[in-house]
XYZ file of C-alpha atoms in Angstrom:
486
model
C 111.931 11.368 76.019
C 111.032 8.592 73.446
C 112.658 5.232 74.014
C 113.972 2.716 71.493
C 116.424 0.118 71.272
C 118.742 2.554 69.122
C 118.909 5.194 71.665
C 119.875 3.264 74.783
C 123.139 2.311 75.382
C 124.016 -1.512 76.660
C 124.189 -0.958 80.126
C 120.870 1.077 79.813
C 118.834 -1.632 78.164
C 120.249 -4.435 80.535
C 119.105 -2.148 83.417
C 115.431 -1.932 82.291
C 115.682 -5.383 81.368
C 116.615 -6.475 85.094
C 113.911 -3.721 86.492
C 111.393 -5.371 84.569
C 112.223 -9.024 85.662
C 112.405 -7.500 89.163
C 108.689 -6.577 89.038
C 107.567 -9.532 87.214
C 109.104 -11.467 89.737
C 107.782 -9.757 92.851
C 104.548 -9.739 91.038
C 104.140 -14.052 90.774
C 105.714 -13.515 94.456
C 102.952 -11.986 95.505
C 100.105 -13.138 93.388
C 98.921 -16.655 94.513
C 95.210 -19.066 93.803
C 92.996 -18.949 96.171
C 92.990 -21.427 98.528
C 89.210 -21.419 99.442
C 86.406 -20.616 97.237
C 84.835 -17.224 98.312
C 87.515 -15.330 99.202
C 87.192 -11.557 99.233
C 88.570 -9.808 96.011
C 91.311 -8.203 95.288
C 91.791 -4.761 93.629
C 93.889 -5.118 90.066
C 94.629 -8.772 90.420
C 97.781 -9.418 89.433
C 99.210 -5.925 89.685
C 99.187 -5.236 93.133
C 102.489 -2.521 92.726
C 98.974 -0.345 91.706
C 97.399 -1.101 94.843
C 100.280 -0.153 96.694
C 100.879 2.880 95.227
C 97.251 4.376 95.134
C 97.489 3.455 98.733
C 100.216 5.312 99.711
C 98.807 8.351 97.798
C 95.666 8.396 100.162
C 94.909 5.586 102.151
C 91.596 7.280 103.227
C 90.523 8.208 99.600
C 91.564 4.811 98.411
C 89.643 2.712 100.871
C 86.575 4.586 99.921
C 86.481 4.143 96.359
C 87.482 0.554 96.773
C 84.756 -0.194 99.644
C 82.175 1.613 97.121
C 82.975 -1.099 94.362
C 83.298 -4.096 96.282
C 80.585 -3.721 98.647
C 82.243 -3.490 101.935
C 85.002 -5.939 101.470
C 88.176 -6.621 99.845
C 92.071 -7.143 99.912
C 94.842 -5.068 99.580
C 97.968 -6.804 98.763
C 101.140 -5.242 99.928
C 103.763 -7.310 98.578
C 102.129 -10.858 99.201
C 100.536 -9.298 102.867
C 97.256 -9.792 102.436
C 95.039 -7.189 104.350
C 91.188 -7.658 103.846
C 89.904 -4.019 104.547
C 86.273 -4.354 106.505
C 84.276 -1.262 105.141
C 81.048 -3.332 105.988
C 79.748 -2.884 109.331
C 78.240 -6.066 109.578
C 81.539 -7.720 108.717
C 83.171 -5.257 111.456
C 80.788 -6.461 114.359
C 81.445 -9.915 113.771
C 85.422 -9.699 113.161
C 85.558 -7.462 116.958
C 83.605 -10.441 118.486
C 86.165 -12.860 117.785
C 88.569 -14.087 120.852
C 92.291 -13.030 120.154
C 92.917 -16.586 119.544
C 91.441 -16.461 116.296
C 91.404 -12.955 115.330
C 95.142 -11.514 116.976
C 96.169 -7.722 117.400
C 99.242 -8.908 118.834
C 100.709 -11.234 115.999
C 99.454 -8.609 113.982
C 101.827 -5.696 115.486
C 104.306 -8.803 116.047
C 104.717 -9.015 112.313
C 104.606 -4.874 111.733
C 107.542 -4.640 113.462
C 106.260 -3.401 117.199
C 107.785 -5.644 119.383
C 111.298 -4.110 118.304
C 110.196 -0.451 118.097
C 107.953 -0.446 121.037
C 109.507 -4.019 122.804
C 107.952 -7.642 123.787
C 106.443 -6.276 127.208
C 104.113 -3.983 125.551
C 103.080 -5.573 122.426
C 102.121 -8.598 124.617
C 100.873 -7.474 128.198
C 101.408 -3.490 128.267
C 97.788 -3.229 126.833
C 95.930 -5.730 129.716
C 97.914 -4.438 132.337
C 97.561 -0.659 131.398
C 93.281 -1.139 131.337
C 93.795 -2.559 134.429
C 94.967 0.685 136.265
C 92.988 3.146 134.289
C 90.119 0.934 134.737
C 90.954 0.466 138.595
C 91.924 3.900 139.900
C 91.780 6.751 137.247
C 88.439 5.768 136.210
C 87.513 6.053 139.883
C 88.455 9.227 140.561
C 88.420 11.007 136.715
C 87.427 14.400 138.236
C 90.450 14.378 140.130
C 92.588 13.417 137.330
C 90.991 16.344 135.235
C 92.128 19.167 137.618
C 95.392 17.892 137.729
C 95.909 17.710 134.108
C 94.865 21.151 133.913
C 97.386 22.153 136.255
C 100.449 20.522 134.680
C 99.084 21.890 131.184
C 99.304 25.278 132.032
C 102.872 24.837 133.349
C 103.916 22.765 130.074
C 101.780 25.516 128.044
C 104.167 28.571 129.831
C 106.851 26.676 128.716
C 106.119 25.606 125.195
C 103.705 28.917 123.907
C 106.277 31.679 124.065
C 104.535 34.880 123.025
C 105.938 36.501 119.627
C 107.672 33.195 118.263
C 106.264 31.306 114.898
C 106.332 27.704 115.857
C 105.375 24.458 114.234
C 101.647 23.670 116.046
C 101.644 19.779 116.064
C 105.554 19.325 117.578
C 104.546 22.176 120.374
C 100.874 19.747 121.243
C 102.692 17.115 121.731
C 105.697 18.213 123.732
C 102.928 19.824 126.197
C 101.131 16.294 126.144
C 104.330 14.616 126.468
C 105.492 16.831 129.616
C 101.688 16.355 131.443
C 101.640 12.616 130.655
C 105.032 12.036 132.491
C 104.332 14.759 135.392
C 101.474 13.404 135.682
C 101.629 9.478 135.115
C 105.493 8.936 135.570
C 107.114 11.081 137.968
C 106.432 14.646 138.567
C 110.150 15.821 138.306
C 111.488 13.151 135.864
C 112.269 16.470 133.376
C 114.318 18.075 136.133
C 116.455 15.038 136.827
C 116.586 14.076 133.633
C 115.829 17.231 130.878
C 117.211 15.480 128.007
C 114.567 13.198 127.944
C 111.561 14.479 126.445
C 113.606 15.437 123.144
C 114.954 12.268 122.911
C 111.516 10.169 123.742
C 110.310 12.894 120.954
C 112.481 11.933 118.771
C 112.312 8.458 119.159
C 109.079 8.297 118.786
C 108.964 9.811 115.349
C 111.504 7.249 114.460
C 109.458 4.561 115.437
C 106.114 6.039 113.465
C 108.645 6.506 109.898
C 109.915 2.479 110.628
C 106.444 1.184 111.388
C 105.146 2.631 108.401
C 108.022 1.131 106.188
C 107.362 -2.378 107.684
C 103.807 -2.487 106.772
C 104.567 -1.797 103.249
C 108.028 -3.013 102.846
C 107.769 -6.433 105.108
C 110.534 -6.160 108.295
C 113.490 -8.063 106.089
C 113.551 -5.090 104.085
C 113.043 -2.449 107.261
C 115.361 -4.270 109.554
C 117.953 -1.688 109.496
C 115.043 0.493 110.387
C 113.967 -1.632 113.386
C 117.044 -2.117 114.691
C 117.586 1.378 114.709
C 114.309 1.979 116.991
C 115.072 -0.504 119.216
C 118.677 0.968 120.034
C 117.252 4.149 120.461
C 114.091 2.597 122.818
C 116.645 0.564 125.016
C 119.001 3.013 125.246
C 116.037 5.367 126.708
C 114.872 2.520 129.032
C 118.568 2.101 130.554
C 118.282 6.041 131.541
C 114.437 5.424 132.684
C 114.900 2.177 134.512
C 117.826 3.370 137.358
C 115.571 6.503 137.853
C 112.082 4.591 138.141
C 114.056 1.721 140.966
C 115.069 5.004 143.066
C 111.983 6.835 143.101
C 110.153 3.193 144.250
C 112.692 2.837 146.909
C 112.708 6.274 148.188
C 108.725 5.816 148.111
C 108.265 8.825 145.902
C 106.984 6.856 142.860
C 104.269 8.156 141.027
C 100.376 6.566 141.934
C 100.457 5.559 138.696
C 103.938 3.407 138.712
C 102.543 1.980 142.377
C 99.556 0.718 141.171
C 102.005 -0.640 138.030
C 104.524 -2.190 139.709
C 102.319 -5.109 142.166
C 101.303 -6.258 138.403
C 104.718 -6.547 137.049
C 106.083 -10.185 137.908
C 109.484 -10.222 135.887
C 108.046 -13.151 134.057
C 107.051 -11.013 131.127
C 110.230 -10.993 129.649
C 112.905 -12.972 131.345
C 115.819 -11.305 129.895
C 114.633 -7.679 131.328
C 114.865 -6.930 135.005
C 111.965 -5.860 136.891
C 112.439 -2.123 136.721
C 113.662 -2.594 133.156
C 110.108 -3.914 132.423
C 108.442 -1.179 133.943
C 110.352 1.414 132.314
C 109.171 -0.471 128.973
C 105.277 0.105 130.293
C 105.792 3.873 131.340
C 107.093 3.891 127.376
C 103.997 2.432 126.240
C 101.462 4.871 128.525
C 103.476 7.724 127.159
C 103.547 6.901 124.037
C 99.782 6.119 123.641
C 98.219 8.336 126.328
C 99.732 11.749 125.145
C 99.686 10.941 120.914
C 95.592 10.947 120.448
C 94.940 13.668 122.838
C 97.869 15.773 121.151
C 96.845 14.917 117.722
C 92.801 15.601 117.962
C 93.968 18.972 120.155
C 96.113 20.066 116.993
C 93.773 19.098 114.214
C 91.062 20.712 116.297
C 92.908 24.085 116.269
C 93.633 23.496 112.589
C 89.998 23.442 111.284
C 89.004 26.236 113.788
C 92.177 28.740 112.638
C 90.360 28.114 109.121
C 86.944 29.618 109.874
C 86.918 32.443 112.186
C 82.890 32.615 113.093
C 83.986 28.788 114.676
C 87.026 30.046 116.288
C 85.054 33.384 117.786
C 82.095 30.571 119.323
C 84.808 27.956 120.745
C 86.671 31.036 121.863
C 83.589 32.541 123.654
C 82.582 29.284 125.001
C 86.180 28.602 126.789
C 86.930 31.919 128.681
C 83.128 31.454 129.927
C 84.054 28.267 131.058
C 87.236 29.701 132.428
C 85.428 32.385 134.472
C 83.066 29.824 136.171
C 85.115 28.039 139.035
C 81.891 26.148 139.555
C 81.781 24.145 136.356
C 84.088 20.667 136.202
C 84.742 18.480 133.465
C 83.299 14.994 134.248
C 81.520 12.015 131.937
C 78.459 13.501 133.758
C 78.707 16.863 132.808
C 80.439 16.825 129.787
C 76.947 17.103 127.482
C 76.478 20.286 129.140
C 79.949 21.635 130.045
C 81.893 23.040 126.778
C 79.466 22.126 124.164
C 80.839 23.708 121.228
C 84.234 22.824 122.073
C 82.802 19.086 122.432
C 80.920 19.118 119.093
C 84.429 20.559 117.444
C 86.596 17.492 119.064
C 83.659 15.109 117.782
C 84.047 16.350 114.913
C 87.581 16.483 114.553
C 87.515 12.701 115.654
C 85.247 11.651 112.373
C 87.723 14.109 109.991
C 90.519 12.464 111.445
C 90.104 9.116 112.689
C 93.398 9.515 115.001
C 94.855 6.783 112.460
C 94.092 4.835 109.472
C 93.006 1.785 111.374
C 93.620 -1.068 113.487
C 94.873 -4.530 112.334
C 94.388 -8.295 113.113
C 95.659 -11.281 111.770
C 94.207 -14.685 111.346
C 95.529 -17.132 113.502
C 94.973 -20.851 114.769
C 92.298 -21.261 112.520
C 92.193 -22.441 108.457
C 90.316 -19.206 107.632
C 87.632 -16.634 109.535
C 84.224 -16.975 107.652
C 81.906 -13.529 107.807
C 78.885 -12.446 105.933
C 78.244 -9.464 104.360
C 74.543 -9.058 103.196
C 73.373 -12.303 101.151
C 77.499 -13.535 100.540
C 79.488 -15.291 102.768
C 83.814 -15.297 102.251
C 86.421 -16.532 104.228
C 89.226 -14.747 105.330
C 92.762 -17.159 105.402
C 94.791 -18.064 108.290
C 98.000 -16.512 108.381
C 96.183 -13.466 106.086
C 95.366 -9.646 107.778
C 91.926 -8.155 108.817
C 91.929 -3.943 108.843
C 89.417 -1.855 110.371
C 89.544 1.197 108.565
C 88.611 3.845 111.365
C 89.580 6.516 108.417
C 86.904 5.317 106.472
C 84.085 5.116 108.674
C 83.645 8.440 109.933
C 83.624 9.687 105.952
C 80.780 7.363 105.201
C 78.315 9.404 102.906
C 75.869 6.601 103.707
C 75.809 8.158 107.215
C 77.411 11.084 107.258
C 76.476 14.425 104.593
C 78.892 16.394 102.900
C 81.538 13.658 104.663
C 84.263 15.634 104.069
C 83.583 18.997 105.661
C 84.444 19.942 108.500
C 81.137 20.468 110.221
C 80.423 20.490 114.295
C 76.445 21.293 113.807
C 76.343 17.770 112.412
C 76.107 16.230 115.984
C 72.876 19.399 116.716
C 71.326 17.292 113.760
C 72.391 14.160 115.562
C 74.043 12.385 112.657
C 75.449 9.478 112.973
C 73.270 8.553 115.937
C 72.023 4.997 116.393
C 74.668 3.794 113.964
C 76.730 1.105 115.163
C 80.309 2.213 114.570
C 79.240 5.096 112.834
C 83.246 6.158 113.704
C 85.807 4.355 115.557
C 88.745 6.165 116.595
C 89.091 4.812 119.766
C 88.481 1.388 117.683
C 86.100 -1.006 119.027
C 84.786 -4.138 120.979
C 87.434 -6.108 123.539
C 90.224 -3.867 122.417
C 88.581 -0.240 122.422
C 90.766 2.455 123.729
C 90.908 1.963 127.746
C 91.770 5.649 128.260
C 88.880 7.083 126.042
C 86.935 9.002 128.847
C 90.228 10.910 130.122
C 91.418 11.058 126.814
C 87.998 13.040 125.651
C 87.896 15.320 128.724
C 91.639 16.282 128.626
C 91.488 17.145 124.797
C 88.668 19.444 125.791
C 90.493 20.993 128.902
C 93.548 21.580 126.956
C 92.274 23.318 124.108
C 90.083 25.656 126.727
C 93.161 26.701 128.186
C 95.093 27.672 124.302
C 91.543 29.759 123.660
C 91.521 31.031 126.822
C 94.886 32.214 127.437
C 96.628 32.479 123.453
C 95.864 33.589 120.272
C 96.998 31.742 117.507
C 97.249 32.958 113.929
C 99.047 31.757 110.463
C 99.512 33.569 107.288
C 99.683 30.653 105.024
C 97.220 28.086 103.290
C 97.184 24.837 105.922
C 98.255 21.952 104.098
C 95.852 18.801 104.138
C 95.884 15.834 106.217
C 98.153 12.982 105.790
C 98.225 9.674 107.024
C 102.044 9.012 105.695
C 102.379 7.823 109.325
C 99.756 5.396 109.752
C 98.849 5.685 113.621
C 99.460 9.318 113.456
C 97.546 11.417 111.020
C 98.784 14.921 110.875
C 99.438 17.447 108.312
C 101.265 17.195 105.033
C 103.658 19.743 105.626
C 104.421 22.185 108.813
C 101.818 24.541 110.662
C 103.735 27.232 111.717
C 101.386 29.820 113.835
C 102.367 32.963 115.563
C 101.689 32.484 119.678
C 100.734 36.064 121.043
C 99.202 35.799 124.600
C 95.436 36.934 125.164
């Protein structure tokens, strides 16, 4: 309705009045000079509540328009958090070859809230010391890793696909990704000593993706009820875990995975956890980030395929021929020539999707980070945010046509090829992904046993992709699909 001073009452008009002050006042909050010349610019200077909310409406939409009009560059203030957005290769290959002491993931998740949702050990050594197994062992024997995740899939896929039922497809992916990763990383019969446990890692884990994504907008003053809230749940987890990990080591029944762990686990991490406290922290962090991507590509694959049968009918074809031949294994060898089609769709999948909107850095120990982008040089400030928008990249109609569609022939035409970081979403340089190649062969295994073995069909429109969850893009909405066995 109109508004005018006659038609509001007092306490209506000194509520808009206090609203308004409220904004101006976050606004000079948040808007400051630059303190170097050359800084990169900043989208609706001065009203960065617009910014924030054409953000949150479609981070991936917004990033492109914006990298189209500044040229590969600029900052998106979130409240007086400064996050220069890198759309500019260039600017990409030289912010990835700085040394985390200048260019930090870690103070970067410090200040995002991780170190209470996912705790101290992981935020600052789970990474290193996780690359060093999977780099040491699994890497070594990657076949044999394979066949074993395709055993404890189709165990987890008995359980989870029950024939006849309607079910939501993302929350049954990841439960069956959530089940291998701890038979086969943690302990092989964790969920019989302990069933409870993969609901409640479940749900804490969705808890921890809705806090993180309030902190980066809403600062972690304002989400601290949020965070505190995660972190009871995540210790409260790691009190059941830790007992249970400290027998199974004794006993000598530990996983190869928690063996190969525990040598590199000093207590010195974090002096106020006990050793097998600390460990249980790092199985956390391995299950959170080893079953997530695979889970999440696996889903989004099934979603583009259930929305164009003549792709469905070839990946179908191609995974019970697969299935039939005992002689064929998945390896980084083989896997050009083994599941093709399926390959082409997870590529694919991975440009659409990006796993997440992007990875962050912040400035650090250094008055700013200079970069050139073409013929201008700018300087990034200390104590300011770098993004590298993996959403963006792989919807670059510089490099990729028709961006948007879902297309697996793209990679027949060999698009993309010979681009440097023509899509990242296993991000890049000294902090790619470690568990890329098992993550790529596992996503393709898994889905070859679904076509193989299932059918799966919905009877509504699938709603589109959302990235309200920053490191996990799904779907706006459920996908509920009937499971009827092949």
């Amino acid at each position: 309705r109109g508004i005018s001073a006659t038609s509001l009452s007092f306490f209506e008009m000194l509520l808009y009045v206090i609203l308004c002050a409220f904004l101006l006042l976050i606004t000079a909050l948040s808007v400051r000079k630059a303190r170097y010349e050359n800084e990169p610019p900043e989208p609706f200077y001065g009203f960065f509540l617009l910014s924030v909310i054409l953000y949150a409406a479609d981070p991936p939409g917004f990033i492109v328009r914006m990298a189209k009009r500044f040229k590969g560059i600029f900052v998106l203030n979130m409240f007086g958090r400064r996050i220069t957005v890198l759309s500019d290769r260039e600017v990409l290959a030289q912010v990835l070859r700085q040394p985390d002491t200048v260019c930090s993931p870690v103070e970067a998740m410090r200040d995002f809230g991780f170190v209470d949702t996912v705790g101290t050990v992981s935020v600052f050594h789970g990474t290193a010391l996780h690359r060093q197994v999977l780099m040491s062992d699994v890497k070594k024997s990657l076949p044999e890793y394979i066949d074993d995740f395709s055993v404890f899939a189709g165990e987890a896929l008995l359980r989870q696909f029950v024939p006849g039922q309607k079910r939501e497809l993302f929350e049954m992916i990841r439960k069956i990704m959530m089940e291998v990763t701890i038979r086969q990383f943690i302990d092989a019969n964790l969920l019989e000593a302990m069933p409870s446990f993969l609901d409640e890692f479940f749900e804490y884990q969705e808890d921890q993706e809705e806090t993180v994504a309030k902190t980066i907008v809403l600062r972690k003053k304002v989400t601290s009820y949020w965070l505190n809230r995660s972190k009871k749940r995540r210790c409260a987890l790691s009190a059941k875990l830790a007992p249970y990990l400290k027998k199974r080591v004794e006993e000598g029944k530990a996983s190869a995975y928690v063996q190969s762990l525990l040598p590199l686990v000093t207590g010195d991490e974090d002096s106020s956890l006990s050793l097998y406290e600390i460990l249980a922290e790092l199985v956390f962090g391995v299950l959170f980030a080893s079953h997530k991507n695979i889970a999440i590509t696996c889903s989004q694959v099934l979603c583009f395929l259930l929305t164009s049968p003549s792709l469905l009918e070839k990946a179908t074809a191609e995974a019970i021929s697969y299935s039939r031949s005992a002689s064929q294994t998945l390896s980084m060898d083989s896997m050009d020539s083994t599941l093709p089609f399926l390959g082409m769709c997870v590529q694919e999948s991975l440009r659409v999707t990006a796993h997440s909107i992007g990875a962050i850095r912040k400035i650090v120990n250094v008055p700013y980070l200079e970069v050139r982008s073409g013929d201008r040089t700018y300087r990034i400030p200390r104590d300011s945010y770098v993004c590298l928008p993996s959403a963006f990249f792989g919807k670059d109609e510089q490099i990729w046509s028709l961006a948007h569609q879902f297309d697996p022939s793209r990679f027949i035409r060999n698009e993309g090829k010979g681009t440097r970081f023509a899509m990242t979403p296993f991000s890049g340089g000294r902090h790619a992904c470690p568990g890329q190649s098992y993550a790529v062969l596992a996503i393709r295994a898994l889905l070859a046993q679904i076509l193989t073995s299932y059918t799966l069909k919905v009877d509504t429109p699938l709603p589109p992709l959302t990235f309200e969850k920053p490191t996990l893009a799904q779907r706006k909405g459920p996908v509920l699909v009937l499971v009827q066995k092949r």
